[in-house]
XYZ file of C-alpha atoms in Angstrom:
738
model
C 155.505 -180.125 22.475
C 151.751 -179.624 22.691
C 150.714 -176.516 24.609
C 146.941 -176.589 24.074
C 144.936 -179.019 26.190
C 141.618 -179.627 24.473
C 138.469 -180.960 26.061
C 135.595 -182.414 24.041
C 132.104 -182.655 25.423
C 129.654 -184.977 23.658
C 125.993 -184.038 23.739
C 123.345 -186.215 22.066
C 120.437 -184.541 20.328
C 117.248 -185.865 18.753
C 115.724 -183.730 15.997
C 112.129 -184.151 14.878
C 111.024 -183.905 11.259
C 108.143 -181.545 10.563
C 106.652 -184.314 8.446
C 107.757 -187.906 7.806
C 110.673 -187.987 5.368
C 110.267 -190.904 2.976
C 113.164 -192.632 1.220
C 113.491 -195.957 -0.564
C 114.991 -197.320 2.679
C 112.091 -196.282 4.859
C 110.626 -193.210 6.500
C 112.391 -190.934 8.987
C 110.460 -189.174 11.759
C 113.433 -188.355 13.995
C 117.126 -187.722 13.421
C 119.766 -188.626 16.011
C 122.834 -186.461 16.214
C 125.779 -185.893 18.544
C 127.315 -182.449 19.051
C 131.002 -182.134 19.902
C 131.825 -179.033 21.935
C 135.551 -178.329 21.867
C 137.193 -176.128 24.500
C 140.757 -175.565 25.681
C 142.030 -174.997 29.198
C 144.393 -172.291 27.969
C 141.678 -170.303 26.153
C 138.623 -169.942 28.405
C 135.550 -168.695 26.592
C 136.638 -170.006 23.194
C 134.862 -173.019 21.763
C 134.234 -174.979 18.604
C 131.210 -177.048 17.662
C 130.929 -179.963 15.290
C 128.172 -182.435 14.529
C 128.320 -186.210 14.171
C 125.212 -187.579 12.480
C 125.468 -191.065 10.941
C 122.449 -192.110 8.897
C 120.800 -195.304 10.199
C 121.348 -198.368 7.999
C 123.377 -196.307 5.548
C 126.515 -194.778 7.076
C 129.532 -197.064 7.208
C 130.030 -195.996 10.827
C 126.417 -196.583 11.908
C 127.505 -198.936 14.689
C 125.541 -200.470 17.603
C 128.100 -198.999 20.031
C 128.434 -195.683 18.192
C 128.314 -193.533 21.334
C 130.992 -195.631 23.027
C 133.217 -195.445 19.954
C 132.636 -191.708 19.695
C 133.645 -191.227 23.331
C 136.815 -193.284 22.819
C 137.815 -191.328 19.719
C 137.149 -187.998 21.416
C 139.294 -189.054 24.366
C 142.114 -190.046 22.002
C 141.761 -186.714 20.213
C 142.055 -184.877 23.528
C 145.273 -186.768 24.202
C 146.691 -186.218 20.694
C 145.675 -182.590 20.397
C 144.125 -183.072 16.935
C 141.993 -185.570 14.982
C 143.877 -188.518 13.484
C 142.550 -188.223 9.928
C 144.071 -191.479 8.707
C 142.796 -193.505 11.650
C 139.316 -192.021 11.256
C 138.800 -192.831 7.569
C 136.378 -195.595 8.564
C 134.403 -193.185 10.767
C 133.414 -190.355 8.403
C 130.646 -188.875 10.554
C 132.993 -188.655 13.553
C 135.804 -187.252 11.424
C 133.458 -184.603 10.020
C 132.330 -183.594 13.514
C 135.891 -183.308 14.795
C 137.218 -181.505 11.714
C 134.519 -178.866 11.846
C 134.737 -178.448 15.636
C 138.474 -177.765 15.344
C 137.913 -175.475 12.362
C 135.317 -173.512 14.320
C 137.620 -173.320 17.342
C 140.524 -172.047 15.233
C 138.517 -169.403 13.375
C 136.490 -168.368 16.407
C 133.580 -167.911 14.029
C 130.775 -169.891 12.406
C 132.020 -168.425 9.121
C 134.526 -171.258 8.840
C 136.167 -170.022 5.623
C 136.502 -166.499 4.264
C 134.286 -166.395 1.173
C 131.669 -164.134 -0.372
C 129.108 -166.512 1.149
C 130.504 -166.151 4.678
C 130.595 -162.360 4.244
C 126.945 -162.354 3.227
C 127.710 -161.108 -0.288
C 126.693 -164.196 -2.280
C 124.302 -167.107 -1.944
C 124.837 -170.739 -2.888
C 122.396 -172.022 -5.540
C 120.517 -175.029 -4.185
C 117.910 -177.496 -5.357
C 114.452 -177.812 -3.884
C 113.949 -181.241 -2.308
C 110.719 -183.184 -2.835
C 110.166 -186.118 -0.489
C 108.569 -189.375 -1.467
C 104.862 -189.692 -0.934
C 101.693 -190.298 -2.832
C 101.107 -188.555 -6.148
C 99.018 -185.756 -4.637
C 101.442 -184.903 -1.827
C 104.459 -184.847 -4.114
C 102.649 -182.596 -6.579
C 101.729 -180.192 -3.771
C 105.380 -180.023 -2.676
C 106.528 -179.303 -6.220
C 104.071 -176.444 -6.661
C 105.258 -174.844 -3.410
C 108.909 -175.079 -4.505
C 108.145 -173.570 -7.883
C 106.246 -170.687 -6.322
C 109.228 -170.072 -4.020
C 111.464 -169.500 -7.032
C 113.414 -172.757 -7.285
C 114.892 -173.459 -10.709
C 116.232 -176.905 -9.803
C 114.071 -179.545 -8.156
C 115.183 -182.925 -6.882
C 112.615 -185.674 -6.431
C 113.029 -188.824 -4.413
C 111.639 -191.699 -6.473
C 111.345 -195.437 -5.972
C 108.771 -195.499 -3.176
C 105.563 -195.399 -5.211
C 104.650 -196.987 -8.534
C 107.152 -196.020 -11.240
C 104.372 -195.199 -13.714
C 102.863 -192.734 -11.212
C 106.260 -191.132 -10.661
C 106.735 -190.894 -14.412
C 103.322 -189.251 -14.757
C 104.274 -186.725 -12.091
C 107.451 -185.818 -13.956
C 105.512 -185.529 -17.207
C 103.082 -183.163 -15.488
C 105.973 -180.907 -14.476
C 107.490 -180.976 -17.938
C 104.127 -180.141 -19.506
C 104.173 -176.849 -17.630
C 107.897 -176.089 -17.358
C 110.617 -176.697 -19.927
C 114.133 -177.864 -19.063
C 115.307 -174.255 -19.432
C 112.785 -173.141 -16.814
C 113.113 -176.009 -14.327
C 116.032 -178.400 -13.951
C 114.839 -181.777 -12.699
C 116.953 -184.275 -10.797
C 115.749 -187.591 -9.456
C 117.194 -189.796 -6.735
C 116.342 -193.491 -6.858
C 118.368 -194.420 -3.753
C 119.196 -197.743 -5.442
C 115.541 -198.673 -5.989
C 115.913 -200.024 -9.566
C 117.056 -203.545 -10.353
C 119.988 -203.987 -12.769
C 117.692 -205.874 -15.178
C 115.213 -203.066 -15.821
C 117.296 -200.031 -14.854
C 118.395 -199.126 -18.381
C 114.816 -199.216 -19.658
C 113.697 -196.888 -16.878
C 116.634 -194.569 -17.514
C 115.656 -194.337 -21.180
C 112.065 -193.422 -20.301
C 113.217 -190.843 -17.768
C 115.662 -189.340 -20.257
C 112.746 -188.493 -22.546
C 111.685 -185.914 -19.952
C 114.865 -183.876 -20.221
C 116.079 -184.623 -16.698
C 119.427 -183.345 -15.502
C 120.523 -186.582 -13.812
C 119.566 -189.553 -11.684
C 121.267 -190.449 -8.416
C 122.161 -194.033 -7.596
C 119.745 -195.907 -9.906
C 120.756 -199.358 -8.601
C 121.920 -200.611 -5.240
C 125.517 -199.778 -4.306
C 128.264 -202.376 -4.574
C 127.438 -203.611 -8.089
C 130.365 -201.989 -9.867
C 130.124 -203.962 -13.117
C 126.384 -203.370 -13.528
C 126.771 -199.697 -12.625
C 129.680 -199.314 -15.068
C 127.516 -200.820 -17.793
C 124.735 -198.353 -17.011
C 127.015 -195.300 -17.000
C 128.418 -196.313 -20.382
C 124.995 -196.909 -21.982
C 122.671 -194.495 -20.213
C 121.059 -191.592 -22.054
C 120.571 -189.944 -18.639
C 123.627 -188.797 -16.626
C 124.172 -190.893 -13.498
C 125.387 -189.467 -10.198
C 126.859 -191.781 -7.582
C 125.875 -191.260 -3.953
C 125.583 -194.369 -1.762
C 128.195 -195.977 -4.005
C 130.837 -193.802 -2.345
C 130.016 -194.948 1.197
C 132.740 -197.086 2.738
C 135.260 -196.225 0.016
C 137.655 -194.596 2.404
C 141.196 -194.802 1.010
C 142.501 -192.685 -1.844
C 143.445 -195.837 -3.771
C 139.905 -197.228 -3.601
C 138.442 -193.865 -4.584
C 140.582 -193.767 -7.705
C 139.666 -197.364 -8.497
C 135.919 -196.809 -8.137
C 135.875 -193.738 -10.361
C 138.084 -195.426 -12.954
C 135.913 -198.548 -13.099
C 132.428 -197.023 -13.023
C 133.186 -193.712 -14.784
C 130.041 -191.919 -13.562
C 128.936 -188.616 -15.018
C 128.702 -187.098 -11.518
C 129.420 -187.888 -7.888
C 127.560 -186.398 -4.926
C 129.512 -185.632 -1.781
C 128.139 -185.797 1.740
C 130.952 -185.171 4.236
C 129.201 -187.114 7.020
C 129.075 -190.185 4.766
C 132.035 -189.782 2.443
C 135.075 -189.043 4.562
C 134.506 -185.714 6.260
C 135.964 -182.516 4.824
C 139.351 -184.082 4.084
C 137.823 -187.169 2.470
C 135.451 -185.024 0.441
C 138.368 -183.001 -0.862
C 140.048 -186.226 -2.006
C 136.912 -187.193 -3.937
C 136.767 -183.764 -5.601
C 140.442 -183.807 -6.568
C 140.177 -187.260 -8.124
C 136.853 -186.506 -9.857
C 138.266 -183.383 -11.465
C 141.354 -185.337 -12.499
C 139.058 -187.794 -14.317
C 136.770 -185.008 -15.612
C 133.800 -186.185 -13.553
C 131.300 -183.592 -12.352
C 130.294 -183.252 -8.703
C 128.168 -181.357 -6.228
C 127.812 -181.301 -2.461
C 124.781 -182.088 -0.301
C 123.989 -182.395 3.361
C 122.930 -185.686 4.938
C 120.029 -184.415 7.036
C 122.272 -182.832 9.662
C 121.022 -180.052 11.917
C 122.023 -176.470 11.162
C 125.382 -177.027 12.877
C 126.436 -179.586 10.281
C 124.596 -177.829 7.451
C 126.409 -174.561 8.119
C 129.800 -176.296 8.133
C 129.039 -178.037 4.831
C 127.785 -174.802 3.252
C 130.836 -172.849 4.419
C 133.104 -175.507 2.883
C 131.033 -175.706 -0.296
C 131.392 -171.950 -0.786
C 135.169 -172.306 -1.139
C 134.646 -173.891 -4.581
C 133.499 -172.207 -7.758
C 130.900 -174.830 -8.595
C 127.942 -173.328 -10.511
C 125.712 -176.406 -10.095
C 122.846 -176.223 -7.577
C 123.939 -177.898 -4.356
C 121.839 -180.033 -1.994
C 121.843 -177.686 0.994
C 118.176 -176.881 1.497
C 117.501 -179.198 4.448
C 117.611 -176.671 7.294
C 113.841 -176.218 7.420
C 113.049 -179.928 7.774
C 113.066 -180.032 11.593
C 110.759 -178.602 14.236
C 113.589 -178.116 16.731
C 116.660 -177.180 14.711
C 119.534 -175.174 16.160
C 119.354 -171.465 15.444
C 121.827 -170.331 12.801
C 121.878 -167.322 10.422
C 121.110 -169.449 7.359
C 118.163 -168.571 5.163
C 116.805 -169.550 1.762
C 115.976 -166.707 -0.609
C 114.351 -167.965 -3.775
C 116.735 -170.754 -4.837
C 119.876 -169.784 -2.915
C 121.160 -170.459 0.583
C 122.452 -167.313 2.304
C 124.527 -166.712 5.423
C 124.035 -163.484 7.381
C 127.135 -162.658 9.485
C 125.353 -159.660 11.034
C 122.426 -161.687 12.307
C 121.794 -162.318 15.998
C 120.571 -165.818 15.195
C 123.755 -167.534 16.324
C 124.016 -170.368 18.801
C 124.753 -168.820 22.171
C 127.923 -170.674 23.078
C 129.109 -174.045 24.124
C 125.956 -174.546 26.100
C 123.255 -172.634 24.321
C 123.817 -174.125 20.896
C 123.065 -177.563 22.154
C 119.591 -177.052 23.477
C 117.733 -174.564 21.261
C 114.622 -173.117 22.834
C 111.561 -174.886 21.441
C 108.804 -172.873 19.878
C 106.099 -172.009 22.381
C 102.466 -171.353 21.660
C 101.912 -169.433 24.881
C 103.172 -166.164 26.284
C 105.790 -167.726 28.527
C 108.405 -165.046 29.254
C 111.969 -165.977 28.525
C 114.895 -164.079 30.000
C 118.134 -164.148 28.010
C 121.150 -165.382 29.927
C 124.577 -163.767 29.797
C 125.338 -165.707 26.598
C 121.995 -165.097 24.935
C 120.619 -168.523 25.811
C 116.969 -168.258 26.785
C 115.846 -169.664 30.101
C 112.366 -170.242 31.459
C 111.470 -167.695 34.165
C 107.704 -167.874 34.631
C 107.176 -169.955 37.770
C 103.767 -171.148 36.612
C 105.217 -172.454 33.329
C 108.195 -174.179 34.902
C 108.377 -177.871 35.650
C 110.876 -179.956 37.565
C 111.944 -183.338 36.203
C 113.153 -185.797 38.846
C 115.423 -188.791 38.352
C 112.557 -191.263 38.776
C 110.500 -189.609 36.027
C 108.274 -187.549 38.328
C 107.438 -184.169 36.828
C 106.513 -181.443 39.324
C 104.414 -178.513 38.111
C 102.282 -175.746 39.555
C 99.221 -177.802 38.610
C 100.186 -181.081 40.274
C 102.386 -180.167 43.251
C 99.563 -180.277 45.816
C 98.470 -183.671 44.497
C 102.061 -184.922 44.746
C 102.167 -183.778 48.376
C 98.846 -185.507 49.115
C 99.985 -188.770 47.511
C 103.402 -188.799 49.192
C 103.920 -192.141 50.996
C 104.387 -192.048 54.753
C 107.898 -193.467 54.397
C 108.984 -191.000 51.706
C 112.491 -189.567 52.254
C 112.593 -186.274 54.113
C 114.449 -184.643 51.220
C 111.476 -185.324 48.914
C 109.051 -183.905 51.488
C 111.195 -180.792 51.803
C 111.441 -180.487 48.024
C 107.676 -180.676 47.527
C 107.149 -178.129 50.301
C 109.607 -175.743 48.656
C 107.986 -176.244 45.253
C 104.558 -175.507 46.731
C 105.956 -172.191 47.967
C 107.709 -171.593 44.652
C 104.605 -172.199 42.554
C 102.261 -170.092 44.707
C 101.226 -166.553 43.783
C 103.624 -164.793 46.160
C 106.652 -163.195 44.464
C 108.742 -163.913 47.586
C 110.485 -166.878 49.213
C 111.588 -166.940 52.856
C 115.224 -167.877 53.433
C 117.470 -168.267 56.483
C 121.149 -167.548 56.983
C 123.339 -170.387 58.227
C 124.063 -168.780 61.578
C 127.794 -169.463 61.400
C 128.611 -166.152 63.108
C 125.484 -165.601 65.155
C 121.767 -166.285 65.378
C 120.325 -167.384 62.009
C 118.386 -164.584 60.332
C 115.142 -164.946 58.415
C 114.272 -162.687 55.503
C 112.400 -162.698 52.206
C 113.849 -162.536 48.712
C 112.124 -162.110 45.379
C 111.786 -165.206 43.229
C 112.903 -163.097 40.285
C 116.241 -162.484 42.040
C 116.699 -166.183 42.722
C 116.118 -166.892 39.040
C 118.624 -164.207 38.044
C 121.172 -165.871 40.330
C 120.402 -169.211 38.680
C 120.862 -167.671 35.236
C 124.292 -166.316 36.192
C 125.451 -169.756 37.321
C 123.863 -171.778 34.516
C 125.302 -169.437 31.890
C 128.795 -169.444 33.377
C 128.856 -173.236 33.698
C 126.995 -173.895 30.418
C 124.254 -175.895 32.130
C 121.377 -176.652 29.789
C 118.127 -178.493 29.332
C 118.519 -182.232 29.854
C 121.639 -182.008 32.038
C 121.296 -183.573 35.480
C 122.089 -181.943 38.820
C 122.541 -183.465 42.276
C 120.621 -182.065 45.248
C 122.428 -183.287 48.363
C 122.142 -180.262 50.678
C 119.373 -179.311 53.132
C 116.560 -177.328 51.577
C 116.134 -175.079 54.584
C 119.269 -173.227 53.457
C 119.748 -171.086 50.382
C 122.339 -173.421 48.810
C 119.828 -176.265 48.596
C 117.055 -173.992 47.372
C 119.238 -172.579 44.606
C 120.064 -176.060 43.271
C 116.329 -176.501 42.727
C 115.884 -173.048 41.173
C 118.723 -173.722 38.707
C 116.995 -176.961 37.741
C 113.698 -175.120 37.206
C 115.188 -172.299 35.149
C 117.542 -174.391 32.983
C 115.222 -177.446 32.847
C 117.734 -179.783 34.475
C 116.880 -183.262 35.742
C 117.213 -183.282 39.537
C 118.876 -186.207 41.327
C 117.686 -186.327 44.971
C 119.842 -187.667 47.781
C 119.312 -187.247 51.515
C 121.891 -184.728 52.790
C 124.797 -186.611 54.334
C 128.565 -186.550 54.579
C 128.738 -189.138 51.756
C 126.407 -187.756 49.048
C 127.697 -190.067 46.292
C 127.431 -193.301 48.272
C 124.617 -194.601 46.050
C 124.785 -192.377 42.957
C 125.496 -194.722 40.060
C 124.888 -192.441 37.077
C 127.441 -189.854 35.894
C 126.526 -186.342 36.987
C 126.732 -183.206 34.913
C 126.590 -180.867 37.922
C 126.833 -181.089 41.698
C 127.165 -178.598 44.548
C 128.690 -179.731 47.856
C 130.181 -178.355 51.046
C 133.879 -179.043 51.805
C 133.080 -181.758 54.357
C 131.090 -183.726 51.770
C 133.911 -183.471 49.246
C 136.522 -184.494 51.824
C 134.578 -187.572 52.942
C 133.821 -188.567 49.354
C 137.519 -188.508 48.495
C 138.279 -190.961 51.316
C 136.211 -193.760 49.722
C 137.678 -195.030 46.400
C 134.311 -195.910 44.864
C 132.832 -192.545 45.813
C 135.944 -190.730 44.611
C 135.558 -192.396 41.211
C 131.975 -191.119 41.052
C 133.144 -187.649 41.966
C 135.675 -187.800 39.132
C 132.823 -188.617 36.735
C 130.923 -185.512 37.846
C 131.614 -183.042 35.043
C 131.243 -179.834 37.083
C 131.531 -179.537 40.867
C 131.134 -176.370 42.893
C 132.203 -176.298 46.538
C 130.785 -173.714 48.922
C 129.436 -173.146 52.393
C 132.794 -173.183 54.146
C 136.532 -172.759 53.871
C 138.541 -175.220 51.783
C 141.764 -176.030 53.586
C 145.072 -176.488 51.806
C 145.067 -180.268 52.085
C 141.628 -180.600 50.533
C 142.456 -178.090 47.824
C 145.636 -180.007 46.989
C 143.651 -183.213 46.549
C 140.940 -181.487 44.516
C 143.644 -180.061 42.259
C 144.355 -183.597 40.982
C 140.768 -184.304 39.907
C 140.119 -184.629 36.147
C 136.819 -182.758 36.108
C 135.989 -179.048 36.528
C 135.926 -177.871 40.152
C 135.189 -174.393 41.485
C 135.158 -172.832 44.922
C 132.279 -170.396 45.349
C 132.071 -167.075 47.149
C 128.786 -165.691 48.359
C 126.254 -165.714 51.157
C 122.543 -166.035 51.731
C 122.046 -162.320 51.091
C 123.556 -162.692 47.596
C 121.525 -165.878 46.940
C 124.598 -168.122 47.118
C 127.618 -167.230 45.027
C 128.482 -164.111 43.079
C 132.015 -165.265 42.238
C 133.876 -168.478 41.420
C 137.465 -169.643 41.789
C 138.782 -172.533 39.694
C 140.514 -175.101 41.902
C 142.078 -177.386 39.291
C 143.396 -177.440 35.764
C 145.425 -174.687 34.074
C 142.818 -172.107 35.149
C 143.332 -172.833 38.862
C 143.634 -169.610 40.822
C 143.945 -168.323 44.362
C 141.562 -165.466 43.545
C 137.831 -165.315 42.863
C 136.368 -163.985 39.612
C 133.057 -162.133 40.104
C 130.186 -162.470 37.648
C 130.126 -159.640 35.069
C 127.140 -157.869 36.666
C 128.832 -157.669 40.097
C 130.805 -154.603 41.247
C 133.170 -154.761 44.232
C 134.893 -152.259 46.518
C 136.444 -152.151 50.010
C 135.289 -150.428 53.184
C 137.572 -148.408 55.451
C 138.111 -151.650 57.396
C 139.097 -153.545 54.219
C 135.893 -155.550 54.233
C 134.316 -156.410 50.904
C 131.424 -154.307 49.593
C 129.226 -156.038 47.015
C 126.957 -154.335 44.511
C 125.032 -157.124 42.739
C 121.844 -155.467 41.444
C 120.477 -158.593 39.760
C 120.302 -160.570 43.008
C 120.407 -158.024 45.838
C 118.446 -154.754 46.094
C 120.959 -152.999 48.332
C 124.722 -152.680 48.369
C 126.013 -155.251 50.835
C 128.836 -154.480 53.269
C 130.253 -157.843 54.319
C 132.397 -158.861 57.259
C 134.890 -160.507 54.911
C 138.313 -158.918 54.856
C 139.368 -158.890 51.216
C 142.040 -157.810 48.788
C 141.084 -156.519 45.330
C 143.432 -157.264 42.434
C 144.071 -155.116 39.328
C 142.567 -157.745 37.006
C 139.172 -157.535 38.735
C 139.592 -160.668 40.840
C 139.700 -160.685 44.632
C 140.956 -162.755 47.570
C 139.327 -163.324 50.946
C 141.711 -163.052 53.884
C 139.245 -163.819 56.687
C 136.270 -162.401 58.540
C 136.195 -159.231 60.585
C 134.103 -160.994 63.231
C 136.675 -163.825 63.263
C 139.391 -161.529 64.572
C 140.661 -162.065 68.092
C 142.141 -158.989 69.771
C 144.669 -160.426 72.173
C 147.013 -158.067 74.002
C 146.300 -155.345 71.414
C 147.282 -157.584 68.483
C 144.640 -158.666 65.971
C 144.739 -162.354 65.091
C 142.733 -163.740 62.167
C 141.131 -167.037 63.192
C 141.205 -168.528 59.687
C 144.931 -167.854 59.324
C 145.751 -169.662 62.565
C 143.503 -172.608 61.666
C 145.086 -172.934 58.244
C 148.555 -173.165 59.782
C 147.511 -175.703 62.415
C 145.927 -178.075 59.903
C 149.400 -179.235 58.932
C 149.891 -180.797 62.385
C 146.324 -181.532 63.562
C 144.386 -184.241 61.743
C 141.309 -184.163 63.975
C 138.468 -181.669 63.664
C 139.282 -178.498 65.607
C 138.439 -174.816 65.882
C 140.128 -171.670 67.123
C 138.016 -169.427 69.328
C 138.505 -167.006 72.249
C 137.293 -166.169 75.727
C 137.435 -162.881 77.638
C 140.697 -162.377 79.559
C 141.390 -159.711 82.186
C 144.915 -158.957 80.995
C 144.856 -159.735 77.273
C 141.309 -158.675 76.520
C 140.800 -161.970 74.676
C 142.680 -165.233 75.051
C 143.023 -167.699 72.160
C 141.496 -171.148 72.744
C 142.053 -174.310 70.696
C 139.106 -176.722 70.796
C 139.860 -180.252 69.537
C 137.793 -183.387 69.233
C 138.862 -186.094 71.685
C 140.101 -188.431 68.974
C 143.292 -186.379 68.705
C 146.526 -187.009 70.598
C 147.578 -183.770 72.314
C 150.885 -184.985 73.737
C 153.623 -182.595 72.678
C 151.106 -180.493 70.723
C 152.005 -177.231 72.456
C 155.647 -177.573 71.419
C 154.692 -178.292 67.810
C 152.367 -175.294 67.772
C 155.130 -173.086 69.174
C 157.374 -174.132 66.296
C 154.792 -172.957 63.743
C 153.102 -169.881 65.192
C 154.431 -166.648 66.647
C 153.797 -166.317 70.372
C 150.853 -163.912 70.043
C 148.999 -166.407 67.779
C 149.557 -169.437 70.010
C 146.517 -170.767 71.937
C 146.645 -169.959 75.648
C 144.282 -172.864 76.324
C 143.815 -176.257 74.638
C 140.630 -178.172 75.408
C 139.291 -181.459 74.058
C 135.573 -181.778 73.312
C 133.210 -184.487 72.074
C 132.450 -182.571 68.885
C 133.150 -179.184 67.350
C 129.850 -177.256 67.048
C 128.694 -176.962 63.430
C 125.803 -175.170 61.778
C 123.213 -177.061 59.766
C 125.132 -176.256 56.597
C 128.348 -177.776 57.966
C 130.218 -174.593 58.857
C 131.978 -174.083 62.177
C 129.492 -172.456 64.547
C 131.689 -169.633 65.840
C 129.199 -168.392 68.429
C 128.670 -171.867 69.890
C 132.441 -172.385 70.021
C 132.889 -169.231 72.092
C 130.140 -170.317 74.478
C 131.604 -173.808 74.775
C 135.101 -172.461 75.459
C 133.791 -170.105 78.135
C 132.007 -173.011 79.787
C 135.113 -175.222 79.783
C 137.597 -172.655 81.111
């Protein structure tokens, strides 16, 4: 019986080559890749990362619907609890990504196998790679590699005139003997079967180590003839692509009998498929070495860690980590002609989120503040920019122009957003905020922008939000909750989806959301409409705040397939300082504070919050709380929501929670002054409810001292702008009615 419930998140990534990479099949300027981030409900904080990177027009699983197929396979893997190696033989890049993600998850370390390499005690000898180009450019590359200390150089040939390539090789040999420099060439199938042997003979005169794939793959007879007659050892590369079963692997090696094979896990069957190739090659006394297939450092590290488990003295093809301008940070380095891994380095991906969006190099002095996981986030207001769903980019330089050009019929939410951004981008270090006024007159005060960004960092780090994710803004911007959605988008470089605040925020949101923040009323109404509920289910992470979540709503949320949290916080703490998981195995009745937050209780059992990153002073709340030994806490109610009736204290929230089981309409418990009791409990209900027999049903649920003395029907229960029950207005309304 499976006890671990895995979740796999797929994140696409586009890497950019520092310079065009020429091959016989064309020139690469970008490299598409998909990262698989593996987590488990039972082991929060643990993750594994793998990379799927099929090569265009080469990989056997380079499919038009690759992303769709990848999503299907990942879903099946979640259900099965492990990759189905046999079923994935035809999808080597996906198999490689899954195998290495699971390996990383199991080891808990990027050192995927315990070797001298992973311990930083030995390097892996590698070849220096020379890309195709004109004679001059290739010669310049070779000289740089030689000066760096490489003793084995691999040249891509077949793109320029063969005589020029031959002259280049002769130039190298004139200065360096075979003992000083080992030369390999890779034709990528550029030769024709008719003239291949002649070219091999001329190349052999230059004391080359080997040639990779001299003729196009799939010509077994012609290739077998070449391997039997060649004076220059032949290494098969593309020939292995699509040969996925062990029987076919044996057949290919038996028929062609190459001198070497070259293994690329992303192309040749993943780790398990690569091992099959090695076992069969050694059985037939065929040499081999391992190379990467232009993966990012995630895939390169996995290949290198696997490669280090073998005692293969040949230089391997693992020197591709420096090819990209925006590679993922990893403690891999090239020293002379060896690849090294430094387990003591701080250059590790920062977690399930940070690894996926490495911070690009900047040519300015933009300050970057590390998050809780080490991921760097942009915190200079003047350097920030906000990307909107429609492609609009808002910056300090253009915000006033955007305001000027705003159409007269522009949605109010966009007007409010631009106004907030104008305040955010100005020179003042402060932003004015207002409390919701749920327990009294709304208060206005100023907070430092730096504190708002620290609050955003806490949330983005905890939820693994990262550059390129989208976030829904569906709450009013006059309140802190709406403002903080924008600040998170600025700091983490999220794409903001704007919707006018309403009780049905997903009514016209067609695209899947990575992150959304809603109040309970919005979530409740969304769940009542099947189409909107489906959209909510496709929202990867949902946080619910701004009001109490009743038992019925929590029960329905518990069935959702995504990640849902209840938040605890207030305007003074710049929204939440703690989260409570509402669904999945991690569901809890208690809140977990962020690591930088310290909690205690007052003499009245109200919660005291010390959150130095977001609040200058220790905050004594009106929330009656219970602290638990594991550091979590529960909220029992509010001190100012206590009714003292006949000398007995009654918590409003407790009474309301009980009554929700028998009252379907919107209602509120409040109180009015009473000469004998001090305060008398009042039940206010909207007129849509049937009150016949209600008093008897209430009496069956509540003790006498908690039962309302008065029941009054009203047109609407007073709410604040943020959707909370307006307790002060309810008291005034009750006093007016009775």
